[in-house]
XYZ file of C-alpha atoms in Angstrom:
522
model
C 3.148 33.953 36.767
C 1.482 30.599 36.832
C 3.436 27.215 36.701
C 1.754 23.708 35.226
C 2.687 21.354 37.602
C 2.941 17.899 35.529
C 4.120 14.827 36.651
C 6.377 14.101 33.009
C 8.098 17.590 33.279
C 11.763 17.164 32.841
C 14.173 17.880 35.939
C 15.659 21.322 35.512
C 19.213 21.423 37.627
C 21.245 24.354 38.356
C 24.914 23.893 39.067
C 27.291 25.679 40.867
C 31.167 25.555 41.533
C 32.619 23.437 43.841
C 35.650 22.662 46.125
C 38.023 19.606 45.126
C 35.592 17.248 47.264
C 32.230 17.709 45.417
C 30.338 19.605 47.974
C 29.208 23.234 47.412
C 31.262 26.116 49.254
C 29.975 29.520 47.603
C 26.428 29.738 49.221
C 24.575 28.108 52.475
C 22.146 25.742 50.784
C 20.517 24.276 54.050
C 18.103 27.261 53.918
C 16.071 26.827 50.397
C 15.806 29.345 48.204
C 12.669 31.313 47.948
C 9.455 29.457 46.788
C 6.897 32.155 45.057
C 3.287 30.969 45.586
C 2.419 29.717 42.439
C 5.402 27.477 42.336
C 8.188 29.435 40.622
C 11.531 29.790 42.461
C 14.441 31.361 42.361
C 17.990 31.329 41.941
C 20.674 33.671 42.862
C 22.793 34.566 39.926
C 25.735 36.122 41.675
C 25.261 32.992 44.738
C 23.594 29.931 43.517
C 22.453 27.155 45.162
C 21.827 23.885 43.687
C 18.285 22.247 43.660
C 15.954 19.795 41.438
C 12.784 21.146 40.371
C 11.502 17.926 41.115
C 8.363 16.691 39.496
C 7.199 13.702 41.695
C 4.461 15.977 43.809
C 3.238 18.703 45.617
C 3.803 19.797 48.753
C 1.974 22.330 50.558
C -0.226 25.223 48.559
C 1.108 23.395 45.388
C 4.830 24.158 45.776
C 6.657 21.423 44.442
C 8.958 19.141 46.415
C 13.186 20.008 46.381
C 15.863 17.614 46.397
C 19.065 19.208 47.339
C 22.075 18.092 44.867
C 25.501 18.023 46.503
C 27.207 17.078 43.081
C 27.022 19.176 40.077
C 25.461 17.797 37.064
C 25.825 18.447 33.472
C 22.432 17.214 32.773
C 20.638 20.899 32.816
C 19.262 23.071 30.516
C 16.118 25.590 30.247
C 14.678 25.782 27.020
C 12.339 29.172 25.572
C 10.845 30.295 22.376
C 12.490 32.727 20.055
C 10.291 34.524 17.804
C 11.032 36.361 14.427
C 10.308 39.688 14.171
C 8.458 39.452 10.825
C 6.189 37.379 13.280
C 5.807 40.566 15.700
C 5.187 42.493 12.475
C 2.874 40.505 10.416
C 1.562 43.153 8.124
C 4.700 43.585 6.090
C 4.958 41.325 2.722
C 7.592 39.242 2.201
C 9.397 41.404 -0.182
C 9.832 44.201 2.017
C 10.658 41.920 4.944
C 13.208 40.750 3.146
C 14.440 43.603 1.431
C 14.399 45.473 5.522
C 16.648 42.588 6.200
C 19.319 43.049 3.887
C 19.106 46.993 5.007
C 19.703 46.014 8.674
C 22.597 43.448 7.762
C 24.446 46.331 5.721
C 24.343 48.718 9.156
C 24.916 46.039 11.329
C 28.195 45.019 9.349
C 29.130 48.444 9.303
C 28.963 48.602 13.298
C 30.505 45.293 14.045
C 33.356 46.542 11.797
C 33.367 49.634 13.112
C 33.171 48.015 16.591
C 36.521 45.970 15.547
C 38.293 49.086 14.504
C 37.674 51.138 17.419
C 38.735 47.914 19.674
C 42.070 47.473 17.906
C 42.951 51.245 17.935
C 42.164 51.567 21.873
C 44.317 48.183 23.116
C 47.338 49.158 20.888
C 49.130 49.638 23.942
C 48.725 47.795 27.134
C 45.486 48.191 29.178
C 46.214 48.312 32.882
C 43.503 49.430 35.709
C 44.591 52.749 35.862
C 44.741 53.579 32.380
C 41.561 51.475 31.440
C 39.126 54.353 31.945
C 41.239 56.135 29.019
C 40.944 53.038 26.640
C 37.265 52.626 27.194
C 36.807 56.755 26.156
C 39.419 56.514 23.220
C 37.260 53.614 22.065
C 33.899 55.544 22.611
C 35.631 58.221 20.893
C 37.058 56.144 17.861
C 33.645 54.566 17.749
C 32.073 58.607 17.091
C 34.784 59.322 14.741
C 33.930 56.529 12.959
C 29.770 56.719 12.629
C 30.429 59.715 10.303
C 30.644 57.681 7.721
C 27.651 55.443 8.596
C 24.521 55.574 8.131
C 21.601 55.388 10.902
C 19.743 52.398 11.044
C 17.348 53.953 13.370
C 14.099 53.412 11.236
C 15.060 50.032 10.161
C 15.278 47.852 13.576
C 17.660 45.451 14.375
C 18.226 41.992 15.495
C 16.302 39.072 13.714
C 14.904 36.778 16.986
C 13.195 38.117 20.005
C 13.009 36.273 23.630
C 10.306 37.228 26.128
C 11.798 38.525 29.375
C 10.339 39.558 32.529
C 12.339 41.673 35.102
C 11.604 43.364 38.458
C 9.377 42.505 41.120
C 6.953 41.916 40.404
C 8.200 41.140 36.719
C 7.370 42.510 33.970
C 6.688 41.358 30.241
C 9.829 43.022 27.885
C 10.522 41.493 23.813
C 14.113 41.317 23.635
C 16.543 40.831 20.705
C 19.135 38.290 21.110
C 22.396 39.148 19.994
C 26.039 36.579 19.909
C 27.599 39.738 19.205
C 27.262 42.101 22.300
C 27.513 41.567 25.850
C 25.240 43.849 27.668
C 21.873 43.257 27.980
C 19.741 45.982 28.763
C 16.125 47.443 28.450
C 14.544 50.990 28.186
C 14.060 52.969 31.639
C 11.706 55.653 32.537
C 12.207 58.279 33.051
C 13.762 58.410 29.806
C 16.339 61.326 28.681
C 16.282 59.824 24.663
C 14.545 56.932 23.829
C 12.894 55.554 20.657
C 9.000 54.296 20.138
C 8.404 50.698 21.727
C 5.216 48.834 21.777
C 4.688 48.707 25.365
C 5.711 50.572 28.014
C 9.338 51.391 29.912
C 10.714 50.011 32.608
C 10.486 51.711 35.536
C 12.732 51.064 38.078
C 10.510 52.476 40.906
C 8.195 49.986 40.800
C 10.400 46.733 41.135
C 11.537 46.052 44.651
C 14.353 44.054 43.526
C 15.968 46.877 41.905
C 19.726 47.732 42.861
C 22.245 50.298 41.468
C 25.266 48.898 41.553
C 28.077 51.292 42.879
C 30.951 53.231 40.643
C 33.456 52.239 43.220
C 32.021 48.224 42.747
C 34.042 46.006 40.590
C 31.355 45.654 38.781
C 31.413 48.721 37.810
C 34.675 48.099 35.513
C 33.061 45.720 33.488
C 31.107 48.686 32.049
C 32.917 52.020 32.385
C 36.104 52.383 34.807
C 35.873 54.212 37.778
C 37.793 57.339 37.962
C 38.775 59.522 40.974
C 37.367 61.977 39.431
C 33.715 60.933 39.207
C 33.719 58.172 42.194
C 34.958 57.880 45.754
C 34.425 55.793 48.852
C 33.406 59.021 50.466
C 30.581 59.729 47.753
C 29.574 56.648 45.568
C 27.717 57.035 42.939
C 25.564 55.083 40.678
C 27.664 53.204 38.036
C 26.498 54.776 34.943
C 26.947 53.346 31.669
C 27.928 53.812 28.193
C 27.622 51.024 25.401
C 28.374 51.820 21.658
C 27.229 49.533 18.754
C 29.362 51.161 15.988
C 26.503 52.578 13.948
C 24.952 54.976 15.154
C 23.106 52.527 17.785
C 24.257 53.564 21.440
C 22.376 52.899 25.139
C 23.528 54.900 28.300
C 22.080 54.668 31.626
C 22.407 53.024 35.124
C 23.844 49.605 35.687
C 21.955 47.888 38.146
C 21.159 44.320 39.530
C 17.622 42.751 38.982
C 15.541 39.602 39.126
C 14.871 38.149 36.088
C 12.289 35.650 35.589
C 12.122 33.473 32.590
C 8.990 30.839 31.768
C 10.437 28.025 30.013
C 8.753 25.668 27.436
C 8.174 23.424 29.737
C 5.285 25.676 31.675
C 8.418 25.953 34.406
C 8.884 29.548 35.608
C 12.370 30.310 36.774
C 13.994 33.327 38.469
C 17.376 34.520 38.290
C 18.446 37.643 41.233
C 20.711 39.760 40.832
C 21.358 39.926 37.449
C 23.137 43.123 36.032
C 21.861 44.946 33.170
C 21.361 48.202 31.528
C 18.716 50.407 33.018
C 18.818 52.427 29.875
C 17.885 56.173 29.657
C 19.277 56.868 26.624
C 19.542 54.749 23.712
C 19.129 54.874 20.259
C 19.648 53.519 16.579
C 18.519 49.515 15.344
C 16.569 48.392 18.378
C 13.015 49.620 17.129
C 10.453 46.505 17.650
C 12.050 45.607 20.401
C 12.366 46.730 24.139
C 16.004 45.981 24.893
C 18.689 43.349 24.108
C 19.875 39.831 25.478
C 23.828 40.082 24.955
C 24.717 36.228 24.311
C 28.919 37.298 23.518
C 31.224 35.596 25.376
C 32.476 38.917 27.584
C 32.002 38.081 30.915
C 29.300 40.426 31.287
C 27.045 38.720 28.817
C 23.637 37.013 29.953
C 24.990 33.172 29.526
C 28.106 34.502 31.243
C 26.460 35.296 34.091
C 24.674 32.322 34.326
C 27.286 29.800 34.227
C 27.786 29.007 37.736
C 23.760 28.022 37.589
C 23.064 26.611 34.076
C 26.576 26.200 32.764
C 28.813 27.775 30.091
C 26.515 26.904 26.716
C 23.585 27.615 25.214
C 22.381 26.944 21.948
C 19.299 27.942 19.188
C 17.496 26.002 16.923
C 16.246 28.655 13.935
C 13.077 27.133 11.886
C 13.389 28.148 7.956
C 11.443 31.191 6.781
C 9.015 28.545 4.884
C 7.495 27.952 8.172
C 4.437 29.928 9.390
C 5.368 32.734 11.468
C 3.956 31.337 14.411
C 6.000 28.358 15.021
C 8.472 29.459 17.815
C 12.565 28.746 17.525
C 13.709 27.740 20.057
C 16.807 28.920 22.667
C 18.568 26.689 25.143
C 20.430 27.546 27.953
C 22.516 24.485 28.875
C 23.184 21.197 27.637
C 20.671 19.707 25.760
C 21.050 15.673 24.855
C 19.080 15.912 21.157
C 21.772 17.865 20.117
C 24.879 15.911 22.069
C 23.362 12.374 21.226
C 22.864 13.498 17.419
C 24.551 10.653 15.381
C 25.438 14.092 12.849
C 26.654 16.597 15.704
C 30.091 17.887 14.355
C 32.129 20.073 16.481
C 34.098 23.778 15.230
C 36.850 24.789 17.947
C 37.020 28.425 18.299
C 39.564 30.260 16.352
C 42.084 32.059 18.352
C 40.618 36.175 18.205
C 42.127 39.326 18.109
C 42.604 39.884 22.154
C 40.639 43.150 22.119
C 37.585 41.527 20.266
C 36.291 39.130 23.790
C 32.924 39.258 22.327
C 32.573 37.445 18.532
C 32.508 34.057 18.391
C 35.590 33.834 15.808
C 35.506 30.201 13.872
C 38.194 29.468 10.510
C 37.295 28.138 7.255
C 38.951 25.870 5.373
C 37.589 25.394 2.370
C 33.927 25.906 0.906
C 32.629 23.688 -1.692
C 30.225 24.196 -4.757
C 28.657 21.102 -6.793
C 30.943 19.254 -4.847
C 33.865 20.658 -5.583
C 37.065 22.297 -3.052
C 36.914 25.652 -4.494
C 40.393 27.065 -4.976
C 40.575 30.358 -2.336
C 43.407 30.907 -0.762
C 43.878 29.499 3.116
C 45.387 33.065 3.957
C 41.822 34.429 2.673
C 40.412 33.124 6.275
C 42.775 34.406 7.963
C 42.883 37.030 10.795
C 46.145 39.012 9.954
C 48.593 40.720 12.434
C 46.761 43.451 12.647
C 43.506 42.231 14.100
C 41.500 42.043 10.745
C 39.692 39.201 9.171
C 38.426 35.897 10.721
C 35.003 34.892 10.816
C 32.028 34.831 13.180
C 28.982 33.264 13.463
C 26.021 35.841 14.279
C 22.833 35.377 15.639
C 21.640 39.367 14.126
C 23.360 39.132 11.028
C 20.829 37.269 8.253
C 22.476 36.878 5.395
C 26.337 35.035 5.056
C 28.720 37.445 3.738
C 32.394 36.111 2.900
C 35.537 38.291 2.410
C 35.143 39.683 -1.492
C 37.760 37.366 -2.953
C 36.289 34.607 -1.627
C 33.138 35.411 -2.488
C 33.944 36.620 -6.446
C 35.376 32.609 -6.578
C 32.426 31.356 -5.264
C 29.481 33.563 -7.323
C 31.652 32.384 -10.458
C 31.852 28.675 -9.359
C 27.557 28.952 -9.562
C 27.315 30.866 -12.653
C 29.401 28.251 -14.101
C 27.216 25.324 -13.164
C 23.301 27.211 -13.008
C 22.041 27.800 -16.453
C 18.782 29.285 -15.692
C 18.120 32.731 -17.559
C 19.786 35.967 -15.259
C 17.257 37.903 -13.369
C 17.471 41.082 -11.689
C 15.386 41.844 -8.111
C 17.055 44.140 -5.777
C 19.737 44.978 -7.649
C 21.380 47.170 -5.222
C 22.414 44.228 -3.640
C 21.832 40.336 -4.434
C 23.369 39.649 -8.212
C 23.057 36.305 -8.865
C 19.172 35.526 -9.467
C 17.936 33.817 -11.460
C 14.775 33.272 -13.210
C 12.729 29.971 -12.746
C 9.156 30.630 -14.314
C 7.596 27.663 -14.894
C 10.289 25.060 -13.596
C 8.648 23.413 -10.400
C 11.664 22.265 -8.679
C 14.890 24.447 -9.780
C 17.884 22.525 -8.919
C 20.820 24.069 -7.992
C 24.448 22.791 -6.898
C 25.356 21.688 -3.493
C 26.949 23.991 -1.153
C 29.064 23.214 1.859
C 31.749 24.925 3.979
C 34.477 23.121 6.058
C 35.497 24.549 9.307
C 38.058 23.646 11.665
C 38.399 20.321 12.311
C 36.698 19.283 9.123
C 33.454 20.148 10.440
C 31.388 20.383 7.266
C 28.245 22.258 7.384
C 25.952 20.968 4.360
C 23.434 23.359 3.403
C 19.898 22.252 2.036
C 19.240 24.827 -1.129
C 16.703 26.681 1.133
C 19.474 27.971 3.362
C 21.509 29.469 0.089
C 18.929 30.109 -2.638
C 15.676 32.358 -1.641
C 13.016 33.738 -3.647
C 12.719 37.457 -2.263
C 9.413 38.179 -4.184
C 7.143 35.282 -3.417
C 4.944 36.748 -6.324
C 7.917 36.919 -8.595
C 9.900 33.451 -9.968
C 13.321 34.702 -9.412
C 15.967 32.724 -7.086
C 18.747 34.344 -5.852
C 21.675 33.476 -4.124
C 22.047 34.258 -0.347
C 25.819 34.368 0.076
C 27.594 37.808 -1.115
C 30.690 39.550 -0.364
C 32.403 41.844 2.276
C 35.775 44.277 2.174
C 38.867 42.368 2.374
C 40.093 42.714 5.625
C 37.155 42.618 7.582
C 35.459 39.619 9.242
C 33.586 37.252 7.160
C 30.220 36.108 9.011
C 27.979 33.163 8.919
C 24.467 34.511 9.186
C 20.728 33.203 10.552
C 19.624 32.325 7.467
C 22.405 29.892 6.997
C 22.019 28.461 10.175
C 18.344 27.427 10.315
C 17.331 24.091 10.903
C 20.733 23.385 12.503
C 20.725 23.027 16.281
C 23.909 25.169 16.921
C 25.504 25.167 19.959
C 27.896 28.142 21.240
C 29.837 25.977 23.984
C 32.337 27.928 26.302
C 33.589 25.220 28.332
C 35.322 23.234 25.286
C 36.264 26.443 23.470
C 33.612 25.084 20.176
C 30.578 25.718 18.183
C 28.475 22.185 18.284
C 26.246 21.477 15.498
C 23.715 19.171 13.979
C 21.094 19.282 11.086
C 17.865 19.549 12.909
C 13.939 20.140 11.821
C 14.053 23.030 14.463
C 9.883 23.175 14.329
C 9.705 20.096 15.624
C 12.352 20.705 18.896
């Protein structure tokens, strides 16, 4: 890895806890943390220390000067590109990208539903350590009950935005789909019992000297699969293996382990992060073809950004440029505060809506009211709501493209734009968008306004682009981008609705931040 050493690079700070008086406690930060030759450095997720990456000169072979910080700072972030997989895929047309989409949205719904299910029928009675092993098989076993009726996604991929990630010493490249709606992240591990066709090759634990399985008997252990006396002991420890079910036929089992994990930021800065825990996975299948792994982003503690807190804080955020854009302009995802997005004069903030307890992972926010041409559309409040039995709500996904709304909503809303669009009906894809319409030889189609009010009367304004797409660009037929979803399962705000606004997932004030952003030009 080679680092740019500029003199106008930004400070990058890492935080970490401290006692009452300001000064750090948790690691012995008079002894720097390791320098790497070409001026990386590194960080150690599970005991941090505290340091600028200050820019002012070199010191040495090149290695930059440190400034120790005794206060933490909320003035830190590391920013990287995101790229969309039609960009890793660039033969495909646009009609079949699009139409691949709206395939991997349907089995993704089906497995975060079926995800919810299983979660509400394991916790219907109390979870306590010794019974928490059972849960955790009577949801894996709800979970296979329930794929039955679903069908595999395994030739379609999953996951719209991929992050490059390098792990083990010394690190290695992996493309990596990041996902606000799972915890574990994980890649593909040689040798490998059942694993599907990625570009490059596995990882191979061998070969990294930073490697660690972590222990059954280790609490870490329990954030994954219990320990039982059965299958661990003081006597005989073994690995902690793994389990992790997607609800859809998508599944990865393996070794959890510790590992570095190095990250080059957009900045030319190249950061590492130890002991980070992860799926070694051996076994996985279902939606992760083009891609070597997954970046869980939930908020379980054993997500990615959880991990990271004590260093970086508890937010990150993305910035998703519009599909209009070529391919090869990045997204962008930051880790950490970031001021464009606090000093916005637009930035609106969405508390988190209280979630089912089971369900630690979805970013659950409530609608109040959604708007068409302007207009409060009349849907009932209880329409939004989660109901006593865990069912309902509504997320905002990173995986998901498309915005699907609980049915009745939805049916009031798809009537509220037939009313007002009176452009000829036009059928593409019929199987699933209905409300198209056809546009030959108008050059700028307009259609009415769209808005939704959250929480707090956080209104999210949509430009056309984010609600009206043409899926054929060869064909002049507009259809709409918002459809429906069973009553009684969660409504979700997808990617497409979300790009060009810098969205912020932030875990320290319980809220979703947000701001309408050209995300190209972040």
């Amino acid at each position: 890895m080679s680092t740019d050493v500029r003199g106008d690079e930004p400070l990058l700070r890492f935080h970490v806890p401290t006692h009452a008086s300001g000064y750090m406690s948790s690691c012995s930060c008079d002894a720097p943390q390791k320098v790497l030759k070409d001026g990386s450095f590194e960080v150690d997720a599970r005991n941090p220390c505290e340091y600028d990456l200050h820019t002012a000169g070199k010191v040495g072979n090149g290695v930059r000067s440190r400034k120790l910080i005794e206060q933490p700072t909320t003035n830190r972030s590391m920013k990287v590109s995101l790229k969309h997989r039609d960009f890793l895929n660039s033969n495909i047309s646009k009609k079949d990208s699009f139409r691949q989409a709206l395939q991997r949205d349907g089995t993704r719904m089906h497995g975060i539903h079926a995800r919810v299910e299983a979660k509400r029928q394991a916790n219907t009675t109390p979870v306590t350590a010794s019974s928490s092993a059972k849960a955790h098989r009577a949801e894996r076993f709800i979970l296979e009950s329930l794929e039955s009726t679903v069908e595999s996604g395994a030739s379609l991929g999953a996951g719209e935005y991929f992050v490059d990630f390098f792990m083990g010493s010394p690190p290695r490249h992996f493309s990596l789909i990041i996902d606000t709606g799972s915890d574990l992240t994980w890649v593909q591990c040689s040798p490998c019992d059942y694993c599907y066709q990625q570009e490059g090759p596995l990882f191979d634990p061998t070969t990294s000297s930073s490697y660690k399985p972590i222990s059954c008997s280790a609490s870490e252990c329990q954030l994954v699969y219990p320990a039982t006396e059965e299958n661990c002991t003081q006597e005989k420890p073994k690995n902690c293996s793994y389990s992790y079910w997607y609800g859809d036929h998508s599944n990865t089992s393996g070794t959890f382990a510790t590992e570095t994990v190095t990250i080059s930021a957009t900045n030319k800065t190249t950061l590492q992060f130890k002991n980070v825990m992860f799926g070694c996975g051996t076994a996985n299948k279902g939606l992760f073809q083009g891609a070597d792994g997954l970046l869980g982003l939930g908020q379980g503690p054993l997500s990615f950004s959880s991990q990271l807190k004590s260093i970086i804080g508890s937010k990150f955020s993305y910035c998703l440029v519009d599909r209009d854009n070529n391919m090869s302009v990045s997204s962008t995802l930051i880790f950490g505060e970031d001021k464009s997005l606090s000093s916005h004069p637009d930035v609106q903030y969405i508390p988190f809506a209280k979630r089912p307890e089971a369900m630690d992972t979805f970013y659950y926010v409530k609608i109040v009211h959604v708007l068409v041409g302007g207009e409060t559309l009349p849907i009932p409040a209880s329409t939004w709501e989660i109901d006593e039995n865990g069912y309902g709500g509504t997320i905002f996904d990173s995986g998901t493209t498309l915005t699907y709304l609980a049915q009745p909503a939805y049916e009031v809303i798809k009537a509220a734009f037939e009313s007002r669009i009176s452009y000829p009906r036009a059928t593409i894809m019929p199987e699933v968008l209905d409300v198209c319409y056809n546009v030959t030889g108008i050059k700028d189609p307009i259609f009415p306004e769209f808005s939704i009010v959250f929480e707090n009367n956080a209104l999210m304004h949509f430009a056309t682009t984010n609600y009206f797409v043409k899926p054929d660009p060869d064909e002049e037929v507009i259809c709409l981008t918002v459809l429906g979803t069973q009553p009684s399962t969660i409504s979700i705000i997808g990617n497409f609705q979300q790009q060009n606004f810098h969205i912020m997932y932030d875990r320290e004030n319980l809220q979703i931040k947000f701001a309408p952003m050209m995300c190209a030009s972040l």
